[in-house]
XYZ file of C-alpha atoms in Angstrom:
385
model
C -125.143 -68.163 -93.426
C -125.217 -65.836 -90.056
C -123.266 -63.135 -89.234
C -122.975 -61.915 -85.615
C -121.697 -58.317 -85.066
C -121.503 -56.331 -81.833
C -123.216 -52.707 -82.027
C -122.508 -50.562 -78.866
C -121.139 -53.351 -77.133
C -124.468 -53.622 -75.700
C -126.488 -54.985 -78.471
C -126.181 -58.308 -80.709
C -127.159 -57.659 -84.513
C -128.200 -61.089 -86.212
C -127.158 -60.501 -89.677
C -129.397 -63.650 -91.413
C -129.405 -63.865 -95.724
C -132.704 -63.192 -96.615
C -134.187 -66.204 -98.350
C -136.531 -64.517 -101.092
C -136.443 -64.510 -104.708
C -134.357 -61.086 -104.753
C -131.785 -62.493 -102.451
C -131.660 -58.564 -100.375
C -129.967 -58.805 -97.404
C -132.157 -58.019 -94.266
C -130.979 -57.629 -90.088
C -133.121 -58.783 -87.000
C -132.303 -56.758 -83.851
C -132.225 -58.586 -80.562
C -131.839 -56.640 -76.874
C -131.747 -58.873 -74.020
C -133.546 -56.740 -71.205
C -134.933 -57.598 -67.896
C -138.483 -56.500 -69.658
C -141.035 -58.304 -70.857
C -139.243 -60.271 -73.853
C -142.772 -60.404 -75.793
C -142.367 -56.704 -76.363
C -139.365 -57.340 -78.043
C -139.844 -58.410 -82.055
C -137.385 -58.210 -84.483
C -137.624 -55.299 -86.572
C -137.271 -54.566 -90.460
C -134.034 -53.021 -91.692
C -134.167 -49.278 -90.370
C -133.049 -46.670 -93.175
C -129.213 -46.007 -93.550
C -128.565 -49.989 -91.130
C -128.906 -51.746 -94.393
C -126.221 -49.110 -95.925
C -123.494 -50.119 -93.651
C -123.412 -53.917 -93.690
C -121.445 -54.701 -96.860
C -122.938 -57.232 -99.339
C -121.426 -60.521 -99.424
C -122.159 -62.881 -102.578
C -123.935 -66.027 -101.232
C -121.955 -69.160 -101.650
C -122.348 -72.948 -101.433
C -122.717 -74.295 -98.189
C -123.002 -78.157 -97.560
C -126.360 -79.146 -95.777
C -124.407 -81.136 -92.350
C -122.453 -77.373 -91.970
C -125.957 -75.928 -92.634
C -127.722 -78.044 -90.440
C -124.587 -77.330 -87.343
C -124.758 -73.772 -87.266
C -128.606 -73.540 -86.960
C -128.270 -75.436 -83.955
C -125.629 -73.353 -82.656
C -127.690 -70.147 -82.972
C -128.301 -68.839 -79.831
C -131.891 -68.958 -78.246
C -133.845 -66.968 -75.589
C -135.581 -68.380 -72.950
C -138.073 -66.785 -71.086
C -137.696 -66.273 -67.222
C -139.244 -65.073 -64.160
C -136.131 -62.573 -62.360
C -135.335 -63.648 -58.557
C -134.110 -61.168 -56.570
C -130.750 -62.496 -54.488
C -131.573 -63.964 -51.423
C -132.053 -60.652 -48.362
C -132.027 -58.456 -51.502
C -134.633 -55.987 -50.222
C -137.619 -55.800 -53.152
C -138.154 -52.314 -52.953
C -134.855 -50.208 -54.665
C -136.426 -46.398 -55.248
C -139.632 -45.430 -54.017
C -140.737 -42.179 -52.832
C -141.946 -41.087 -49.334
C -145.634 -41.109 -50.514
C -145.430 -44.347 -51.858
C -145.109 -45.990 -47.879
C -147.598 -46.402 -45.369
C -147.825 -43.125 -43.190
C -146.134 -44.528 -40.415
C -143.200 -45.718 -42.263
C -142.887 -42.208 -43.846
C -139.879 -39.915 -42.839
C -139.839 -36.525 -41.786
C -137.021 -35.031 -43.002
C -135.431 -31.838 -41.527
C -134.072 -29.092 -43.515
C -130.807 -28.603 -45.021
C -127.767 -28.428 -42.583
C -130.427 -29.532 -39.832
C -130.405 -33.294 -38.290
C -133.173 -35.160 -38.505
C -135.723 -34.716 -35.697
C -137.160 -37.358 -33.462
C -140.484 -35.679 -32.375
C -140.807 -34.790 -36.280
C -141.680 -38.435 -37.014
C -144.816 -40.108 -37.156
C -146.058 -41.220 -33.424
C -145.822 -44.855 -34.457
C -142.083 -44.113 -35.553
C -141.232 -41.993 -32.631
C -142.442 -45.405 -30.777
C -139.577 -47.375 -32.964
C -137.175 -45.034 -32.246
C -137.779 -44.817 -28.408
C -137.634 -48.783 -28.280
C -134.906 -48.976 -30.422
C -132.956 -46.328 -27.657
C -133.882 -48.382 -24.644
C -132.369 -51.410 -26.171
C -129.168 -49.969 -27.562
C -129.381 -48.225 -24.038
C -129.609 -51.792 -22.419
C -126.748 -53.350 -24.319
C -124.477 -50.350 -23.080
C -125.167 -51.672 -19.490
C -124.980 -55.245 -19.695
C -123.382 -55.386 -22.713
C -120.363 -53.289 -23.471
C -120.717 -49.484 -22.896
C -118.029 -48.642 -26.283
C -119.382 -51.069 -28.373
C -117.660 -51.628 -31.902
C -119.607 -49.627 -34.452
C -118.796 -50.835 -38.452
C -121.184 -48.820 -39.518
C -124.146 -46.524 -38.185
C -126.722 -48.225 -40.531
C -125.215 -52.016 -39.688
C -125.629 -51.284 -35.971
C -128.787 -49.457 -35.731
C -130.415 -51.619 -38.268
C -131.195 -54.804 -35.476
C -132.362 -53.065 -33.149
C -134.838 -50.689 -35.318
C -135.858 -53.996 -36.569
C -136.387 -55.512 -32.984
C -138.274 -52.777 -31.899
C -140.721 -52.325 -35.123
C -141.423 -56.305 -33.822
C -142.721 -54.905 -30.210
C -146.333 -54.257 -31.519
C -148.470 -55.015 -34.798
C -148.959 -51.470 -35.069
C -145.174 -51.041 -36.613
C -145.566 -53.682 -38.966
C -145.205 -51.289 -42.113
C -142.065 -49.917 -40.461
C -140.368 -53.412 -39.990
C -141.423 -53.382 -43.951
C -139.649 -50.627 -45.088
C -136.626 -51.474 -42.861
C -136.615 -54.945 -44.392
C -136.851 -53.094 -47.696
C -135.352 -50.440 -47.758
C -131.892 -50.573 -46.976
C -131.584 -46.206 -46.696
C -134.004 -46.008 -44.221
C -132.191 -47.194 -41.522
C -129.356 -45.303 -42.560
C -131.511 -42.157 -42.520
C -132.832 -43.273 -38.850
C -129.461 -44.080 -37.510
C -128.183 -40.672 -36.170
C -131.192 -40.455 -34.166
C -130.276 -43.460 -31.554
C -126.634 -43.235 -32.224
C -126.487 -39.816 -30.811
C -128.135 -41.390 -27.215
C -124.621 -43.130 -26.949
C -122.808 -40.132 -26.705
C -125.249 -38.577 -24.242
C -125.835 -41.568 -22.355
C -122.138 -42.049 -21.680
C -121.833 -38.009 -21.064
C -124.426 -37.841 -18.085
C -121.884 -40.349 -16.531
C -119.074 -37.934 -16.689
C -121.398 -35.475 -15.410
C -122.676 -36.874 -12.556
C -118.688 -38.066 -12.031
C -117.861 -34.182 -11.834
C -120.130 -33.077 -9.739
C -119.866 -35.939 -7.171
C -115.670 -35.687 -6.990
C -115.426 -32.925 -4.309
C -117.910 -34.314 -1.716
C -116.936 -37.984 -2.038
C -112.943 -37.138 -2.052
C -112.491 -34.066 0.159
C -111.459 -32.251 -2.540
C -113.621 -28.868 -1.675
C -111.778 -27.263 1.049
C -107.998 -27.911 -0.310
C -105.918 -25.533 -1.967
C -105.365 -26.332 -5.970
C -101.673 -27.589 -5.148
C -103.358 -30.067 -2.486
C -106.356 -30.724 -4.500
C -103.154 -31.682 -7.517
C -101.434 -33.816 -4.951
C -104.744 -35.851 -4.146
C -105.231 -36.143 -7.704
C -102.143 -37.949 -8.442
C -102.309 -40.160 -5.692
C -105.681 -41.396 -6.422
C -105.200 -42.069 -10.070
C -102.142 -44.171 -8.894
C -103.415 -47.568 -9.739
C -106.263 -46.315 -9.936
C -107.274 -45.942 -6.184
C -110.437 -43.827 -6.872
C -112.148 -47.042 -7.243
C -111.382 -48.388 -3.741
C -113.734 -47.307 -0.346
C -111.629 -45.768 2.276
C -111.993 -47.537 5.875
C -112.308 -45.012 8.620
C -111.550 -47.266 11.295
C -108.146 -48.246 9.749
C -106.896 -44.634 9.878
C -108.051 -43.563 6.107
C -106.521 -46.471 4.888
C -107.696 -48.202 1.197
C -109.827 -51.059 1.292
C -108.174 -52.507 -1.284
C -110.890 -56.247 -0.916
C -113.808 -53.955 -2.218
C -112.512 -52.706 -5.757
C -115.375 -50.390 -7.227
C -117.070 -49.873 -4.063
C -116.526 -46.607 -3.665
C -119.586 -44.259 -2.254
C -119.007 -42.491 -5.404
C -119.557 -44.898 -8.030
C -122.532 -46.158 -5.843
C -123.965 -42.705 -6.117
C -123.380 -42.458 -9.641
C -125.393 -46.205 -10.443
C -128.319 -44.748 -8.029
C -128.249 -41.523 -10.036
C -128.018 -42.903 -13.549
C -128.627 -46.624 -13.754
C -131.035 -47.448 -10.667
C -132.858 -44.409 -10.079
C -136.095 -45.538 -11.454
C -137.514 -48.493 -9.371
C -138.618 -50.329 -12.281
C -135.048 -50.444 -13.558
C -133.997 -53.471 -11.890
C -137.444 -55.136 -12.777
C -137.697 -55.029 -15.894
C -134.708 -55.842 -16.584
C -134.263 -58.671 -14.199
C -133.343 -61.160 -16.213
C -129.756 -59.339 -18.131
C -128.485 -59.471 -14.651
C -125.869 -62.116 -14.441
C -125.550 -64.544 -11.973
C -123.559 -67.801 -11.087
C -125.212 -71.519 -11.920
C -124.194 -72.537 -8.088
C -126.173 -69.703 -6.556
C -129.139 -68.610 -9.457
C -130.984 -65.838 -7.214
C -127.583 -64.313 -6.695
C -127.778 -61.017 -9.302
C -124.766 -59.600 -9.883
C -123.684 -55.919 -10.651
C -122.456 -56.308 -14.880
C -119.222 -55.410 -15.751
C -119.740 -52.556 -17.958
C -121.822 -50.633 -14.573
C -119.240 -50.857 -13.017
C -116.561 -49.558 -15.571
C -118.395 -46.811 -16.843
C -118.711 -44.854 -13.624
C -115.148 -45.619 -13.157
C -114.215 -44.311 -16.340
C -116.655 -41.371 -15.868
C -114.113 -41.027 -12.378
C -111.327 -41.164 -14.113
C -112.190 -38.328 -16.660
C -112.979 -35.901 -13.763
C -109.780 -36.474 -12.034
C -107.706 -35.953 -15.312
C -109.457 -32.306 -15.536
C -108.256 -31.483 -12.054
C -104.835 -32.798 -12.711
C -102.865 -30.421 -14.183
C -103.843 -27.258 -12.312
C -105.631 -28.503 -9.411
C -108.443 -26.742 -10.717
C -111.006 -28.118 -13.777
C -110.488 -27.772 -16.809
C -112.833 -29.267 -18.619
C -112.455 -32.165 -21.521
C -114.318 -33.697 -23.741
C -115.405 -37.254 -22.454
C -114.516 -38.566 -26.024
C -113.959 -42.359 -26.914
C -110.494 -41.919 -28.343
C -109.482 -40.355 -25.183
C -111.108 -43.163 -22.621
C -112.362 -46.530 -23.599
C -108.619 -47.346 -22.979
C -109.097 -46.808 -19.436
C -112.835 -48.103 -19.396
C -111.190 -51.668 -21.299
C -108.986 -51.453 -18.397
C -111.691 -51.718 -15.518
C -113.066 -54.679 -17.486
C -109.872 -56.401 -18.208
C -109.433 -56.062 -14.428
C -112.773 -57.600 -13.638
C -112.314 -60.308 -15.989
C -108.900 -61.603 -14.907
C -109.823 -61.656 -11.335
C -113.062 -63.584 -12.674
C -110.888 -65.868 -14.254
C -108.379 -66.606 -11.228
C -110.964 -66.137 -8.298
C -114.440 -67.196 -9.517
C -116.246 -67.323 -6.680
C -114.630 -64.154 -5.354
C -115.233 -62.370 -7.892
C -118.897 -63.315 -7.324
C -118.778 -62.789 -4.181
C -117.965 -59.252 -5.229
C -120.221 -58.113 -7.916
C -123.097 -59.340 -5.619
C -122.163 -57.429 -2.684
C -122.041 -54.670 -4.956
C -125.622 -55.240 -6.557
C -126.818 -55.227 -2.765
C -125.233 -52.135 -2.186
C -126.725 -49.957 -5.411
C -130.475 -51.830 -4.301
C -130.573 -50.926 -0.617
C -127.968 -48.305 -0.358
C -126.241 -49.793 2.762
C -123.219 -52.345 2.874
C -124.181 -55.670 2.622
C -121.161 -57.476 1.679
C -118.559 -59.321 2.900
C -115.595 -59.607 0.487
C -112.686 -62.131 0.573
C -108.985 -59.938 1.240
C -107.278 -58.809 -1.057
C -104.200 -56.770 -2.842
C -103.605 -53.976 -4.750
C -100.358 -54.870 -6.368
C -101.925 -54.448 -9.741
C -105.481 -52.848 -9.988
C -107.384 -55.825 -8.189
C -105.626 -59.336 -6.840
C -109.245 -60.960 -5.138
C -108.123 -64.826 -3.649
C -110.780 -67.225 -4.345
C -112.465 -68.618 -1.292
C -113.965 -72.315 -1.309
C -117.392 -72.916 -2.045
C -119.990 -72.663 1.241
């Protein structure tokens, strides 16, 4: 008759009466592993293993119960292991152990990891992999939702390790390797901040030309202050030949977010080019490139931020152009663009392509439908030509 005891929890002892003339009792040690199961064999009874299984005196079994438990004794069946489908096949390996372009660089203790440190075929990755997260903050959204750094990074490192053969053993490891991307991910993720920073800067040092600001006194320079965040009017052109007054038809057309898309998104000619194609446009009128939504709400937002450090004192003092303190207000330029897209379609067109003119030849070009202000932007739709 068989026994089955647990040892360890871990390990199943098959206790089986030994057969020969001298009736001894004798144990057969079974381990399921994922090794090879051929380098597992039952083993003689170990010294002191015999000692603790207690001797039972054989009895009288019928040959039909005989016959039922053999069958139910449990049998192993060799198998090939599948990973889980996407499981990478690669767990621990060292740095060595990779092709030398897929081979990290790691900086020392308390240090971040290093762009220029990597491997030239990396540094290629990385700089691709920039450009496109830099891409998807223009046409895209410019605070996009980040999970996690690895899970954001990840598709576009992958992406850009599919530019050119040459980075085939770096899509590899990323495929494979599910800490390498992690490793990577500061290294793009830190061009967000940056990217979005030079907006604010060039926002700051544009404010006092574009809005008059540089000759006022600090109380003046407050007053201005609060009656351009109002609704936010910053974003609106002012028409000379209507006395100063707000041209409240040509939201975001104000000569200082123009300066800040030449500056920042447009200044290299081969900008618009090769990127040609992400500009949106309208099935009735295809050649018609529009200006995206988050260009326009970034230097907005960037606006926005300067004005709040001259609010309090009239004078800067500088904050931190943090996205706790103003994707709020950067939602709310898009929201704005978006409901007036919604009611006034062909306005709203009508808009964004008279501001894509303007950024490309740096002279007004469009002709807008009126407007109000009673919110942030109220365009009427116009019928189609």
């Amino acid at each position: 008759m068989a026994l089955l005891a647990m040892i360890d929890n871990d390990q199943e002892v098959l206790l089986a009466a030994d057969n020969t003339s001298a009736g001894k009792e004798r144990c057969a040690l079974s381990v399921p592993s994922s090794e090879n199961l051929s380098d597992v064999e039952a083993a003689d009874s170990e010294p002191g293993l015999d000692d603790n299984v207690a001797a039972k005196k054989p009895r009288k079994v019928s040959a039909a119960r005989q016959q039922q438990a053999d069958s139910e004794k449990p049998s192993v069946r060799r198998s090939t292991a599948t990973p889980a489908p996407g499981a990478p096949d690669v767990v621990e390996r060292t740095e060595a152990s990779w092709q030398v372009t897929a081979r990290l660089v790691l900086p020392a203790p308390g240090r971040d990891i290093g762009l220029t440190a990597q491997d030239p075929e990396l540094q290629f990755v990385l700089r691709s992999t920039i450009a496109s997260i830099k891409s998807d903050l223009f046409f895209v959204d410019t605070y996009p939702t980040i999970a996690t750094r690895a899970g954001f990074v990840r598709p576009h490192l992958i992406k850009a390790a599919l530019i050119r053969l040459s980075s085939r053993h770096i899509h590899h490891r990323l495929v494979n390797d599910p800490d390498f991307a992690a490793t990577l991910a500061p290294i793009p993720l830190d061009r967000i901040n940056i990217i979005r920073g030079d907006f604010k800067k060039c926002a700051v040092a544009c404010l006092a030309g574009h809005y008059h600001l540089a000759d006022l006194e600090e109380a003046e320079v407050k007053r201005r202050v609060e009656d351009l965040l109002k609704d936010h009017r910053y974003i609106f052109p002012v028409d000379k030949k209507a006395g100063g007054k707000l041209r409240f038809d040509q939201p975001f057309a104000h000569p200082a977010i123009i300066h800040i898309l030449k500056e920042l998104g447009f200044s290299k000619p081969s900008f618009v080019t090769e990127h040609l194609g992400l500009f949106p446009t309208i099935p009735e009128k295809p050649d018609e490139r529009e200006l995206p939504v988050p260009l326009l709400a970034i230097p907005a937002t960037a606006l926005y931020a300067g004005f709040v450090e001259l609010r309090m004192t009239g004078s800067r003092q500088p904050t931190l152009f943090t996205e706790d303190a103003f994707e709020d207000i950067y939602r709310n330029h898009v929201a704005a663009i978006e409901l007036n897209r919604r009611d006034a379609p062909k306005a709203t067109h009508k808009l964004l392509h008279g501001l894509f003119n303007q950024v490309m030849a740096n002279r007004n070009t469009a002709d807008h439908t009126s407007g109000s202000a009673a919110t942030l932007i109220q365009l009427v739709d116009v019928p189609s030509d």
